CSV table of C-alpha atoms in Angstrom, one decimal:
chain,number,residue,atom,x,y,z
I,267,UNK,CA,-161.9,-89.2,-43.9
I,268,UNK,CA,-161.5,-86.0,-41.6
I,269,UNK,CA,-158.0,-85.2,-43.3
I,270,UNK,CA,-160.4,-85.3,-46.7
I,271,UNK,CA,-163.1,-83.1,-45.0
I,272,UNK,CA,-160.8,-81.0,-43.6
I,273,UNK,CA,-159.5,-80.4,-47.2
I,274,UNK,CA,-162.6,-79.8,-49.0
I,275,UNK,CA,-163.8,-77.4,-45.9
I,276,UNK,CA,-160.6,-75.1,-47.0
I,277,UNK,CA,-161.7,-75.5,-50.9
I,278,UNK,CA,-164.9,-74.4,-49.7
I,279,UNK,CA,-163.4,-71.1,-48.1
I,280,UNK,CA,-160.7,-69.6,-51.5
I,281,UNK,CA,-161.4,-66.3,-51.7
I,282,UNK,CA,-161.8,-64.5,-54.9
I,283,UNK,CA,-159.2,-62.3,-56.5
I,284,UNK,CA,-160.2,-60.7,-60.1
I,285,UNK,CA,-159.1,-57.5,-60.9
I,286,UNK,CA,-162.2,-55.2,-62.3
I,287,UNK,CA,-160.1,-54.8,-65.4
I,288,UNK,CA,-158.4,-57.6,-67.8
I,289,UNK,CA,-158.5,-55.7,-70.9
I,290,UNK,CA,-155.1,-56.9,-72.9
I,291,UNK,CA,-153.2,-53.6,-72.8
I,292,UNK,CA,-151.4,-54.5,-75.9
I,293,UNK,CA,-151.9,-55.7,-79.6
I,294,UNK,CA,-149.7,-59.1,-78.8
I,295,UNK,CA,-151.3,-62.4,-78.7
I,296,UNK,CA,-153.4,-63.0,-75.5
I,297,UNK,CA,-153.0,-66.7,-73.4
I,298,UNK,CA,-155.0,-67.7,-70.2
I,299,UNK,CA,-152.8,-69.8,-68.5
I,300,UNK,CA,-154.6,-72.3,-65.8
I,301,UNK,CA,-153.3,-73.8,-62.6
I,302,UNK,CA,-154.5,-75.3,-59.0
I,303,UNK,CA,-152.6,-72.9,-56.6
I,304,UNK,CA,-150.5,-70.1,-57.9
I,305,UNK,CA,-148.1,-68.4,-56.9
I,306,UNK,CA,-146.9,-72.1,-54.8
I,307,UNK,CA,-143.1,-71.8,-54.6
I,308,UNK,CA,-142.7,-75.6,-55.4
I,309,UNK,CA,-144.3,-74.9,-58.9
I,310,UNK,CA,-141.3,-73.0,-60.4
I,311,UNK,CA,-141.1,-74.9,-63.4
I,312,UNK,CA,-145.1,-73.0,-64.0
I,313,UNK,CA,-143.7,-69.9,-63.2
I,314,UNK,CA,-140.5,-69.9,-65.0
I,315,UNK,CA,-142.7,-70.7,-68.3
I,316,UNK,CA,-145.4,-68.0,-67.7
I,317,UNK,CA,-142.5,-65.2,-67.5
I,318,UNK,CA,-140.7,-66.6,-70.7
I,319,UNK,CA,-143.9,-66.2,-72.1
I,320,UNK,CA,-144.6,-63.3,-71.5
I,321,UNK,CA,-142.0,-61.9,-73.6
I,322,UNK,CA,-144.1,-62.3,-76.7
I,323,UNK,CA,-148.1,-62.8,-75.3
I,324,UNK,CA,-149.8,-61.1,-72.9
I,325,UNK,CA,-150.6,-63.7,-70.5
I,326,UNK,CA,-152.8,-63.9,-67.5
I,327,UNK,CA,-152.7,-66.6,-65.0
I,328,UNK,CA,-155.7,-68.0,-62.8
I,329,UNK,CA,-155.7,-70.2,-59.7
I,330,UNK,CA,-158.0,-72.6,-58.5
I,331,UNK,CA,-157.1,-72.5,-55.2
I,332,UNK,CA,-155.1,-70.6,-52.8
I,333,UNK,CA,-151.3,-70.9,-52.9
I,334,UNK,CA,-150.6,-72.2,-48.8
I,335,UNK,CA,-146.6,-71.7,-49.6
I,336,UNK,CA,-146.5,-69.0,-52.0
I,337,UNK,CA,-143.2,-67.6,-53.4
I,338,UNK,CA,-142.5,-63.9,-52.5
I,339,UNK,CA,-141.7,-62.9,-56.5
I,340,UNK,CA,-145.4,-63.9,-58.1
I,341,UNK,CA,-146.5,-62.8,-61.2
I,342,UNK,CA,-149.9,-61.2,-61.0
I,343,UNK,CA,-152.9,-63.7,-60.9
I,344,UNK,CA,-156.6,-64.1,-61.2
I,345,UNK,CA,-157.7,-66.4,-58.4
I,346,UNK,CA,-161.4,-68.1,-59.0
I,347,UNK,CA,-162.4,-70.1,-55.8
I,348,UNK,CA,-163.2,-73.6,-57.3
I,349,UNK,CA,-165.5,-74.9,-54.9
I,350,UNK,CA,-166.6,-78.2,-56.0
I,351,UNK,CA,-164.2,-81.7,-55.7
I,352,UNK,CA,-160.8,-80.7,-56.5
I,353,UNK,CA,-160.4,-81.6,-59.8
I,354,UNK,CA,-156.4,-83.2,-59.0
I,355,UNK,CA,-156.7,-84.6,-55.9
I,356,UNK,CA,-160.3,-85.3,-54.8
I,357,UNK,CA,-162.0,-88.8,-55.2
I,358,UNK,CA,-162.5,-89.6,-58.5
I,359,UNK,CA,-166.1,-90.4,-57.9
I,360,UNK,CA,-166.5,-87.1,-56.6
I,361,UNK,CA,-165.6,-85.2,-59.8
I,362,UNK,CA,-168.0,-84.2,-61.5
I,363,UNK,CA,-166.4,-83.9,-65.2
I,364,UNK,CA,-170.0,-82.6,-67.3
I,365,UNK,CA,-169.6,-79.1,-64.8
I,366,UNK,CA,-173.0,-79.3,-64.3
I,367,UNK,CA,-173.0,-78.5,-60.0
I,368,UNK,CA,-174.4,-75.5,-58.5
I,369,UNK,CA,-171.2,-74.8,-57.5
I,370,UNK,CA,-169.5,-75.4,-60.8
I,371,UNK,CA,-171.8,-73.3,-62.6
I,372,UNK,CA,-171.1,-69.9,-60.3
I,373,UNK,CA,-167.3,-71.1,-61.3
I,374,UNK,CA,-168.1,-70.7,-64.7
I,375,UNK,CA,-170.1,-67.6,-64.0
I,376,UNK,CA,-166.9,-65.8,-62.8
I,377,UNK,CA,-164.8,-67.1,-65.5
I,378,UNK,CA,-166.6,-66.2,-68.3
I,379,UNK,CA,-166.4,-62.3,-67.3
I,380,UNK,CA,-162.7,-63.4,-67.5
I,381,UNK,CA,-162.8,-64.1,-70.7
I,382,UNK,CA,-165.0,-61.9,-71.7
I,383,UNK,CA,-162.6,-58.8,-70.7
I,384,UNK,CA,-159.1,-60.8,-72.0
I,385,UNK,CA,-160.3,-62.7,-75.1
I,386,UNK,CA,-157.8,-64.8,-74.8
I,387,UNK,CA,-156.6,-66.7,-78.3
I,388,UNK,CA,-155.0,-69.7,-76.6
I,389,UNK,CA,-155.5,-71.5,-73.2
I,390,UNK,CA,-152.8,-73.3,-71.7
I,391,UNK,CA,-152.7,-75.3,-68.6
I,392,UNK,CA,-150.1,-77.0,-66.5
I,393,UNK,CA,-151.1,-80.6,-64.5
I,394,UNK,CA,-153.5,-83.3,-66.7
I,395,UNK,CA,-156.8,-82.7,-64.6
I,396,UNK,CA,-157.2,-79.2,-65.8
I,397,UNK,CA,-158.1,-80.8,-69.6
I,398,UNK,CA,-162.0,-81.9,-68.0
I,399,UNK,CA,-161.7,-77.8,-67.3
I,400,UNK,CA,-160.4,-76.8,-70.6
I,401,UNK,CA,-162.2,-79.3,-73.0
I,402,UNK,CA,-165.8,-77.6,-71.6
I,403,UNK,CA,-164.3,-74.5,-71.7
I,404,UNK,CA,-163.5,-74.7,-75.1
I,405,UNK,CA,-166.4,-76.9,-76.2
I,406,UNK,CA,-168.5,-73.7,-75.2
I,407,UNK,CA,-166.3,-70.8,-76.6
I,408,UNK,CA,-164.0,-72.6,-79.3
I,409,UNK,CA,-160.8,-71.5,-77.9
I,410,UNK,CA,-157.7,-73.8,-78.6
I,411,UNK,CA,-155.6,-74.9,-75.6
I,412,UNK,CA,-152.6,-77.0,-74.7
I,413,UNK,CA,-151.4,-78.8,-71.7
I,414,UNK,CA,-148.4,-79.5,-70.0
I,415,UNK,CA,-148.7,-83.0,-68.0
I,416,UNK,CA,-146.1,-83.4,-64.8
I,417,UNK,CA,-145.5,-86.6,-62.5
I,418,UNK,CA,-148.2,-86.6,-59.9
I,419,UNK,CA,-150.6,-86.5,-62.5
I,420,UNK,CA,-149.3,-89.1,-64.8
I,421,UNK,CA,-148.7,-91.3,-62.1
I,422,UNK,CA,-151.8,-91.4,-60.4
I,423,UNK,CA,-152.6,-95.4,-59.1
I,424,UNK,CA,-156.2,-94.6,-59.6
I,425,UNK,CA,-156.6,-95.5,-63.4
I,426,UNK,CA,-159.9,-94.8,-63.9
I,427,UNK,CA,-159.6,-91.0,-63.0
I,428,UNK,CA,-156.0,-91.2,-65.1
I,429,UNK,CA,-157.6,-92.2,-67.9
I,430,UNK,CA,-160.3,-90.0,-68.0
I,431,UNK,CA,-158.0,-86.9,-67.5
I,432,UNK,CA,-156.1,-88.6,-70.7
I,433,UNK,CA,-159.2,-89.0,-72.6
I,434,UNK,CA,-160.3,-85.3,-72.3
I,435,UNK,CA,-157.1,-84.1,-74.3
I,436,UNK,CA,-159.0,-86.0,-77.0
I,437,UNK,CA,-161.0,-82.9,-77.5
I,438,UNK,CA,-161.0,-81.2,-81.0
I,439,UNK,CA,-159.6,-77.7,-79.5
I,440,UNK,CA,-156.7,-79.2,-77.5
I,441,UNK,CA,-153.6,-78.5,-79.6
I,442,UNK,CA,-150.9,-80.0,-77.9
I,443,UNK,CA,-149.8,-82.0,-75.0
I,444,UNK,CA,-146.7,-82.4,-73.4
I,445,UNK,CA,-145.5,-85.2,-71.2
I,446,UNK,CA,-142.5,-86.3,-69.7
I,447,UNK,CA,-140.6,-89.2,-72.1
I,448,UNK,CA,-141.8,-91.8,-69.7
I,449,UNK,CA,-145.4,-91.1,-70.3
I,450,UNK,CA,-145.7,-90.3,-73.5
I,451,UNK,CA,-147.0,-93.8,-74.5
I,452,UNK,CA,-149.7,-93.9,-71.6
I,453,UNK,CA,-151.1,-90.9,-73.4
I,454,UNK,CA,-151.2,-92.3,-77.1
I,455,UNK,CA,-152.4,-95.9,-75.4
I,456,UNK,CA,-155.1,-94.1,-75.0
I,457,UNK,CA,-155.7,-92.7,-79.0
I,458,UNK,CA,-154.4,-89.2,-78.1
I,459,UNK,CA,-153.5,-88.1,-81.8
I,460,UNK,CA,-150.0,-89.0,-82.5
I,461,UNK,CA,-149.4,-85.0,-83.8
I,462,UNK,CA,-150.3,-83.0,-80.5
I,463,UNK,CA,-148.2,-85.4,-78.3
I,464,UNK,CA,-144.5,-84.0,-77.6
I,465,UNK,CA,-142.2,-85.8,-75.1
I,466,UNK,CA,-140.6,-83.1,-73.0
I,467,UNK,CA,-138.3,-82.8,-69.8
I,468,UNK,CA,-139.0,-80.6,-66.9
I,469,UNK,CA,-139.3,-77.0,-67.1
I,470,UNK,CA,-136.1,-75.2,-65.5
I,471,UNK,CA,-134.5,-72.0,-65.9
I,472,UNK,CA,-131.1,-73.3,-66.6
I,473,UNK,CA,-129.4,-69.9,-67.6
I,474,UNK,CA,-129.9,-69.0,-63.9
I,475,UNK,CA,-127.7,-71.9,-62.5
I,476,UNK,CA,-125.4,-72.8,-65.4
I,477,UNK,CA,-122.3,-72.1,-64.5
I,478,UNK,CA,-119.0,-74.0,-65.3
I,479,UNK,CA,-116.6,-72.1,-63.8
I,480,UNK,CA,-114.4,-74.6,-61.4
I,481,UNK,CA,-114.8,-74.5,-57.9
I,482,UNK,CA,-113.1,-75.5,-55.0
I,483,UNK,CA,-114.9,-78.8,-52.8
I,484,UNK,CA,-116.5,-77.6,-49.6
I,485,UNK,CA,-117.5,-80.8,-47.9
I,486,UNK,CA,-121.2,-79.8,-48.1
I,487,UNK,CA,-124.1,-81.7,-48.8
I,488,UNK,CA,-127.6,-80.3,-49.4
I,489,UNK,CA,-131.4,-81.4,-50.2
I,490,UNK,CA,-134.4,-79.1,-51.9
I,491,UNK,CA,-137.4,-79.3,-52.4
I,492,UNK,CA,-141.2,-79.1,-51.2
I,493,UNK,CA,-141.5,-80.5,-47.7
I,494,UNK,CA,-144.1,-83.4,-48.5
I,495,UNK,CA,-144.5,-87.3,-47.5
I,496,UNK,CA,-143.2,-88.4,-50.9
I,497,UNK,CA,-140.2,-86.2,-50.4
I,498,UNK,CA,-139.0,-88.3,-47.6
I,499,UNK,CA,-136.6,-85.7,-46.0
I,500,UNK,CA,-136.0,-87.7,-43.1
I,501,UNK,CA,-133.5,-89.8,-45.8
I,502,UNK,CA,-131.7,-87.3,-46.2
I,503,UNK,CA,-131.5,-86.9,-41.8
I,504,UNK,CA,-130.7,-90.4,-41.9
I,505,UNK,CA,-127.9,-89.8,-44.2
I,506,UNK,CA,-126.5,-87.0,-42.4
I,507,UNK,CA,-126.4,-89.1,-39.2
I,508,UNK,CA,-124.8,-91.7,-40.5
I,509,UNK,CA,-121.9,-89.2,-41.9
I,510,UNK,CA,-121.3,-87.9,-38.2
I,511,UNK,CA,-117.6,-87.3,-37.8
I,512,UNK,CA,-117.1,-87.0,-41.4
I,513,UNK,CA,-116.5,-83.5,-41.4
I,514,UNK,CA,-119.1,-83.0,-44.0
I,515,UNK,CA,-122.2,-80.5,-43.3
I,516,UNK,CA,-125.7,-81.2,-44.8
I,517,UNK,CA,-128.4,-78.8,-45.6
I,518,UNK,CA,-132.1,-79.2,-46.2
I,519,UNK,CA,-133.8,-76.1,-48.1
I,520,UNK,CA,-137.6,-76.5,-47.9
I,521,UNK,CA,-141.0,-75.6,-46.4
I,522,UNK,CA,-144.4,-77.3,-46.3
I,523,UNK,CA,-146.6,-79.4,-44.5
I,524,UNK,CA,-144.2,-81.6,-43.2
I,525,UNK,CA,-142.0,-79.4,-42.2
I,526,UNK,CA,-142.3,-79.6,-38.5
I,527,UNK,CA,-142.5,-83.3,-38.5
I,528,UNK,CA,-139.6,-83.5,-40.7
I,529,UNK,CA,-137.5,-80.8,-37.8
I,530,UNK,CA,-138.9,-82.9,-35.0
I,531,UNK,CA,-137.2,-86.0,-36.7
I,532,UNK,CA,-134.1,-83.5,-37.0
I,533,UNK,CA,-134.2,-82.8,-33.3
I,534,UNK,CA,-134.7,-86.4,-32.0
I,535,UNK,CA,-131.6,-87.3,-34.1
I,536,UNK,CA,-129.4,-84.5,-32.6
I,537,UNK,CA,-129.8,-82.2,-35.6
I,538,UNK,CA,-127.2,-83.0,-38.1
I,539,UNK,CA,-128.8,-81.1,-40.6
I,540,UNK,CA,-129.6,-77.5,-41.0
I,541,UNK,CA,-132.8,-76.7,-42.0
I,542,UNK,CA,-133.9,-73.2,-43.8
I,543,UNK,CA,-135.3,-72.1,-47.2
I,544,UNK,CA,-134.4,-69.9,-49.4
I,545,UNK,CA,-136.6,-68.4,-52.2
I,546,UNK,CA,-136.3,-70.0,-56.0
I,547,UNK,CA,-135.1,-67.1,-57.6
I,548,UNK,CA,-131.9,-66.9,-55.2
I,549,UNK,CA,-130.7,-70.8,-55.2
I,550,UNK,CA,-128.1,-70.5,-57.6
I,551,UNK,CA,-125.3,-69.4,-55.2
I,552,UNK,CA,-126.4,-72.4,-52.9
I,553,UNK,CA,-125.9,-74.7,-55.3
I,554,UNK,CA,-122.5,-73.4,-55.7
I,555,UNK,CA,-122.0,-73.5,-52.1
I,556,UNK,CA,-122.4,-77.8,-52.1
I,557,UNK,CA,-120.5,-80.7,-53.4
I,558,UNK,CA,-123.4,-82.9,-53.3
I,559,UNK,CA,-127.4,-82.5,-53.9
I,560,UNK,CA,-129.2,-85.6,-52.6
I,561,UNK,CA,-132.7,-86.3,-53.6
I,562,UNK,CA,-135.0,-88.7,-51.8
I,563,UNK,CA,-137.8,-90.1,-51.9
I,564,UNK,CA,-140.6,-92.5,-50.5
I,565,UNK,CA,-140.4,-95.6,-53.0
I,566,UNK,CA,-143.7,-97.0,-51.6
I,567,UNK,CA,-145.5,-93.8,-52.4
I,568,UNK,CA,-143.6,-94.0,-56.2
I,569,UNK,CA,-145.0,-90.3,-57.2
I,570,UNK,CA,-142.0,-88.2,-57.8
I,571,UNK,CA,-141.2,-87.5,-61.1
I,572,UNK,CA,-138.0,-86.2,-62.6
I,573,UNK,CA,-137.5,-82.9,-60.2
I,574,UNK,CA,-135.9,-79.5,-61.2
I,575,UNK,CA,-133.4,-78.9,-58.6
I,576,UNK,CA,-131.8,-82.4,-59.7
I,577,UNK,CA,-131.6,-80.0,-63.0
I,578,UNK,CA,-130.8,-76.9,-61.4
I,579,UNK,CA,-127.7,-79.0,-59.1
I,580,UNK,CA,-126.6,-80.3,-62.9
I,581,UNK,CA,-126.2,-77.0,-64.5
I,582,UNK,CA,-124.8,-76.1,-61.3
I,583,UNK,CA,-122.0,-78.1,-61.7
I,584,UNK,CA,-122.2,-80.2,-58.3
I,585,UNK,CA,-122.9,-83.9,-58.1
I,586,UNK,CA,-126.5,-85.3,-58.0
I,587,UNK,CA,-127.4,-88.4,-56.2
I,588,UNK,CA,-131.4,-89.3,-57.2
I,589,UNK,CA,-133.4,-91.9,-55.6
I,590,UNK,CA,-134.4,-95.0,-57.4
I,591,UNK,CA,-137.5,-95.7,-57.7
I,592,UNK,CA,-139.5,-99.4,-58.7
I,593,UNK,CA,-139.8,-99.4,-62.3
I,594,UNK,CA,-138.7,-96.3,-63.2
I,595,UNK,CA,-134.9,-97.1,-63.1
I,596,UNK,CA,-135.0,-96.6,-66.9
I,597,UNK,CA,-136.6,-93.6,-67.6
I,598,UNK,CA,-134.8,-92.0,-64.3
I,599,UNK,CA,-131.3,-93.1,-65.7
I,600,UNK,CA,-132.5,-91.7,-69.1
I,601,UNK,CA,-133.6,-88.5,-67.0
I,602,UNK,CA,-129.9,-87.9,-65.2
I,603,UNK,CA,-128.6,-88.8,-68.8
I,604,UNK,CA,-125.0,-89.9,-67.3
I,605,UNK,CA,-124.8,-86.7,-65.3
I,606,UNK,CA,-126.0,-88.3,-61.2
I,607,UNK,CA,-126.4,-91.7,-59.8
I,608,UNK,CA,-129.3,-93.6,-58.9
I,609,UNK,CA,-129.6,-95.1,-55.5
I,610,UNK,CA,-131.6,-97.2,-53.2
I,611,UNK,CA,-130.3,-96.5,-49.6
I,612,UNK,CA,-127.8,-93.8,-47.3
I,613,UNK,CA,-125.4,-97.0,-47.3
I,614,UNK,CA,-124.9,-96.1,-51.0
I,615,UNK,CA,-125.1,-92.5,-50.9
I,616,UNK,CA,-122.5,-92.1,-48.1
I,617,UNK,CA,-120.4,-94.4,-50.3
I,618,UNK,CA,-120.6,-92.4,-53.3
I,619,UNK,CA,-120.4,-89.3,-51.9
I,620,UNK,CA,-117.5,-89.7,-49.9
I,621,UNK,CA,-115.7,-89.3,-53.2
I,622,UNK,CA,-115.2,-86.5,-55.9
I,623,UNK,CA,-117.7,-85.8,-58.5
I,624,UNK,CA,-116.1,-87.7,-61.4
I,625,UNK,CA,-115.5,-85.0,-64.1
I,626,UNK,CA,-116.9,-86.9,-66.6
I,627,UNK,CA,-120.3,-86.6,-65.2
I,628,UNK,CA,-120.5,-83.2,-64.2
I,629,UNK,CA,-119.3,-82.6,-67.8
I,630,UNK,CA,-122.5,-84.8,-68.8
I,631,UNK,CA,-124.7,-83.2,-66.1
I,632,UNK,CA,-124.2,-79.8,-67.7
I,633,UNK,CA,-125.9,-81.3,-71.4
I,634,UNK,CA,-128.5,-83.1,-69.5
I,635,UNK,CA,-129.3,-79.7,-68.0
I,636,UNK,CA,-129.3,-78.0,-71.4
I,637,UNK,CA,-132.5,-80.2,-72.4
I,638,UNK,CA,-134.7,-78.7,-70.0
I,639,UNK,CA,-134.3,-75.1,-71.0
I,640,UNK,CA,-137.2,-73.1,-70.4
I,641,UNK,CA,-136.5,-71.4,-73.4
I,642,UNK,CA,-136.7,-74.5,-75.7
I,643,UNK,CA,-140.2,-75.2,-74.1
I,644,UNK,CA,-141.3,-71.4,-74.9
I,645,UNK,CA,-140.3,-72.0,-78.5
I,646,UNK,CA,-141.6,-75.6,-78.7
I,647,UNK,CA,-145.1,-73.3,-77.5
I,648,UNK,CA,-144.5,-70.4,-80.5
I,649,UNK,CA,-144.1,-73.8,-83.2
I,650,UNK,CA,-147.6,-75.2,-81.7
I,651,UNK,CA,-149.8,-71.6,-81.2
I,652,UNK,CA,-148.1,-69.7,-84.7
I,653,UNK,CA,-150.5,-71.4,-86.9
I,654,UNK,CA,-153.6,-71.1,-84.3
I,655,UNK,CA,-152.4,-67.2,-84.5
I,656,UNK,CA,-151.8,-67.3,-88.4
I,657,UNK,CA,-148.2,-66.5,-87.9
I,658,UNK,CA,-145.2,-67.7,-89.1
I,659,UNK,CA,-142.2,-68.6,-87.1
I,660,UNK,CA,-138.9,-68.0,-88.5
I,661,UNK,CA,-136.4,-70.6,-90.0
I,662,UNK,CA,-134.5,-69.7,-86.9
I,663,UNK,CA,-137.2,-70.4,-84.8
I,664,UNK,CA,-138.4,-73.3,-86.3
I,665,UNK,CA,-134.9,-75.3,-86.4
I,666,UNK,CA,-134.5,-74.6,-82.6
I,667,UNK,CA,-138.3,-75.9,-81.7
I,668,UNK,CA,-138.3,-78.6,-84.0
């Protein structure tokens, strides 16, 4: 309960960032993108997309609520303090959906001068709980939007509030929704109109990592991501300890909230793994560096989803190692696509990676890799918005999104 207070007490104090002018400064086709915490440096695959869109639409971004671990390249944002119960990750019976609070009302206040000055012709928003946000946006102005679901979201235990957030994207102006493969049938369960659903892998930048030039093994082992409980980064420590004497060197690339307890663990274990971070943008030549990216996490918490350094270690070229988690061996095997292994303890890992990457599924890890293309979602986008903009889309373009 104080963790919660604590929470809502820094909700309460998001400042406000909005520039005194948001005029579109050119004739293309404007989009208000929505998230919780821009510029957060976990949220790449966001971040990745808004810069491939913006190559054909002016696009601004707003925040909810202030980024604690931003990354140093940000695109500019508009940052509205959302002071009511967090819309992703306060109590459901909190939420107050009809955006009828004081509180939710001066929200709306400081939005609508958004759009007022952008006028945007699309909305689109990236994690499920934003739709309750978007449908009474749109119910008010008339202003079409899409979504982009993730894992947290989709894989929230509390299925009331899940299937509410689905519900909402049952609103007339929401054009499109994208899920991963696993949850696409959780959202038409719930009568989602068959023609705005689109299965869809994570978001990645893969022309920044592909690479299949051959490299020499270094004996290297490494770990990314956002230093959080369902991360379970002290796996990874356990790993390395058990490896002792191997001659093999692991690395852990991270920040967060955990990040001290997950050093302390480090420490008490006689640090066998180095521990640093190292902004999105400039990974690629770490992967390179490794043999091996191994990806825990906490099978009792059972909220990651399918995570884009796995991705970004397959277009890479080096061997992935995923944890398995209960009943989602299926759509995590379909994830990986022949190009990683799934596993359930270090006993396995060290067992597996001991070895060479078998060249047959570093071969398969680079197609996998392929399917998560930033640039396939951006076009998958242009098929969905060209008629809401009375374009047309090429036969080029359509073939590709299609």
């Amino acid at each position: 309960m104080l963790r919660r207070l604590k929470h809502q007490i820094k909700i309460l104090r998001t400042p406000d960032i909005i520039p005194g002018d948001l005029r579109a400064r050119t004739d293309r086709p404007r989009v208000l993108c929505f998230t919780e915490t821009y510029p957060e440096f976990s949220e790449t695959y966001m971040h990745e997309e808004f810069l491939a869109l913006g190559q054909d639409y002016e696009v601004r971004v707003v925040t909810l609520h202030k980024s604690k671990y931003p990354r140093a390249n940000a695109l500019p944002y508009i940052q509205i303090g959302y002071w009511d119960a967090h819309l992703s990750y306060g109590p459901y019976e909190q939420v107050n959906t009809a955006f009828t609070s004081p509180r939710q009302r001066k929200f709306l206040a400081k939005l609508d001068g958004v759009l007022d000055q952008f006028k945007p012709d699309i909305m689109h928003a990236h994690y499920l709980y934003l739709a309750w946000l978007l449908g009474h946006v749109s119910d008010r102005r008339g202003i079409p939007w899409t979504m982009r679901t993730h894992s947290f979201d989709m894989l929230e235990k509390n299925k009331a509030r899940l299937h509410a957030g689905i519900d909402a994207l049952k609103s007339p102006h929401c054009k499109g929704v994208f899920a991963f493969p696993e949850f696409e049938q959780d959202i038409l369960s719930r009568g989602v109109p068959r023609d705005i659903v689109h299965a869809a892998w994570p978001v990645v930048n893969v022309a920044r990592f592909y690479n299949e030039a051959p490299r020499e093994p270094t004996r290297k082992v490494m770990c990314a991501g956002p230093c959080t409980a369902k991360k379970a980064h002290t796996t990874f420590i356990d790993l390395a300890k058990k490896m002792a004497g191997t001659g093999m060197q692991f690395s852990l690339y991270t920040k967060g909230y955990y990040a001290e307890r997950v050093a302390e663990y480090n420490r008490r274990l006689g640090s066998p793994v180095s521990i640093r971070f190292v902004e999105p943008e400039d990974m690629a030549p770490v992967y390179r560096e490794h043999d091996w990216i191994v990806y825990p996490s906490d099978p009792a918490m059972n909220t990651v989803g399918l995570p884009a350094a796995v991705v970004e270690a397959q277009a890479s070229g080096i061997g992935a190692c995923l944890q398995e988690l209960p009943g989602r061996r299926a759509a995590q095997l379909d994830f990986l696509a022949g190009g990683g292994f799934l596993f359930n303890s270090v006993d396995e890992v060290a067992e597996i990676i001991a070895k060479p990457y078998p060249e047959e599924m570093r071969r398969k890890g680079f197609e996998s890799a392929k399917r998560c293309d930033v640039r396939l979602h951006k076009e998958a986008l242009d098929r969905i918005w060209a008629p809401l903009l009375g374009r047309q889309m090429t036969p080029e373009a359509e073939a590709v999104s299609s």
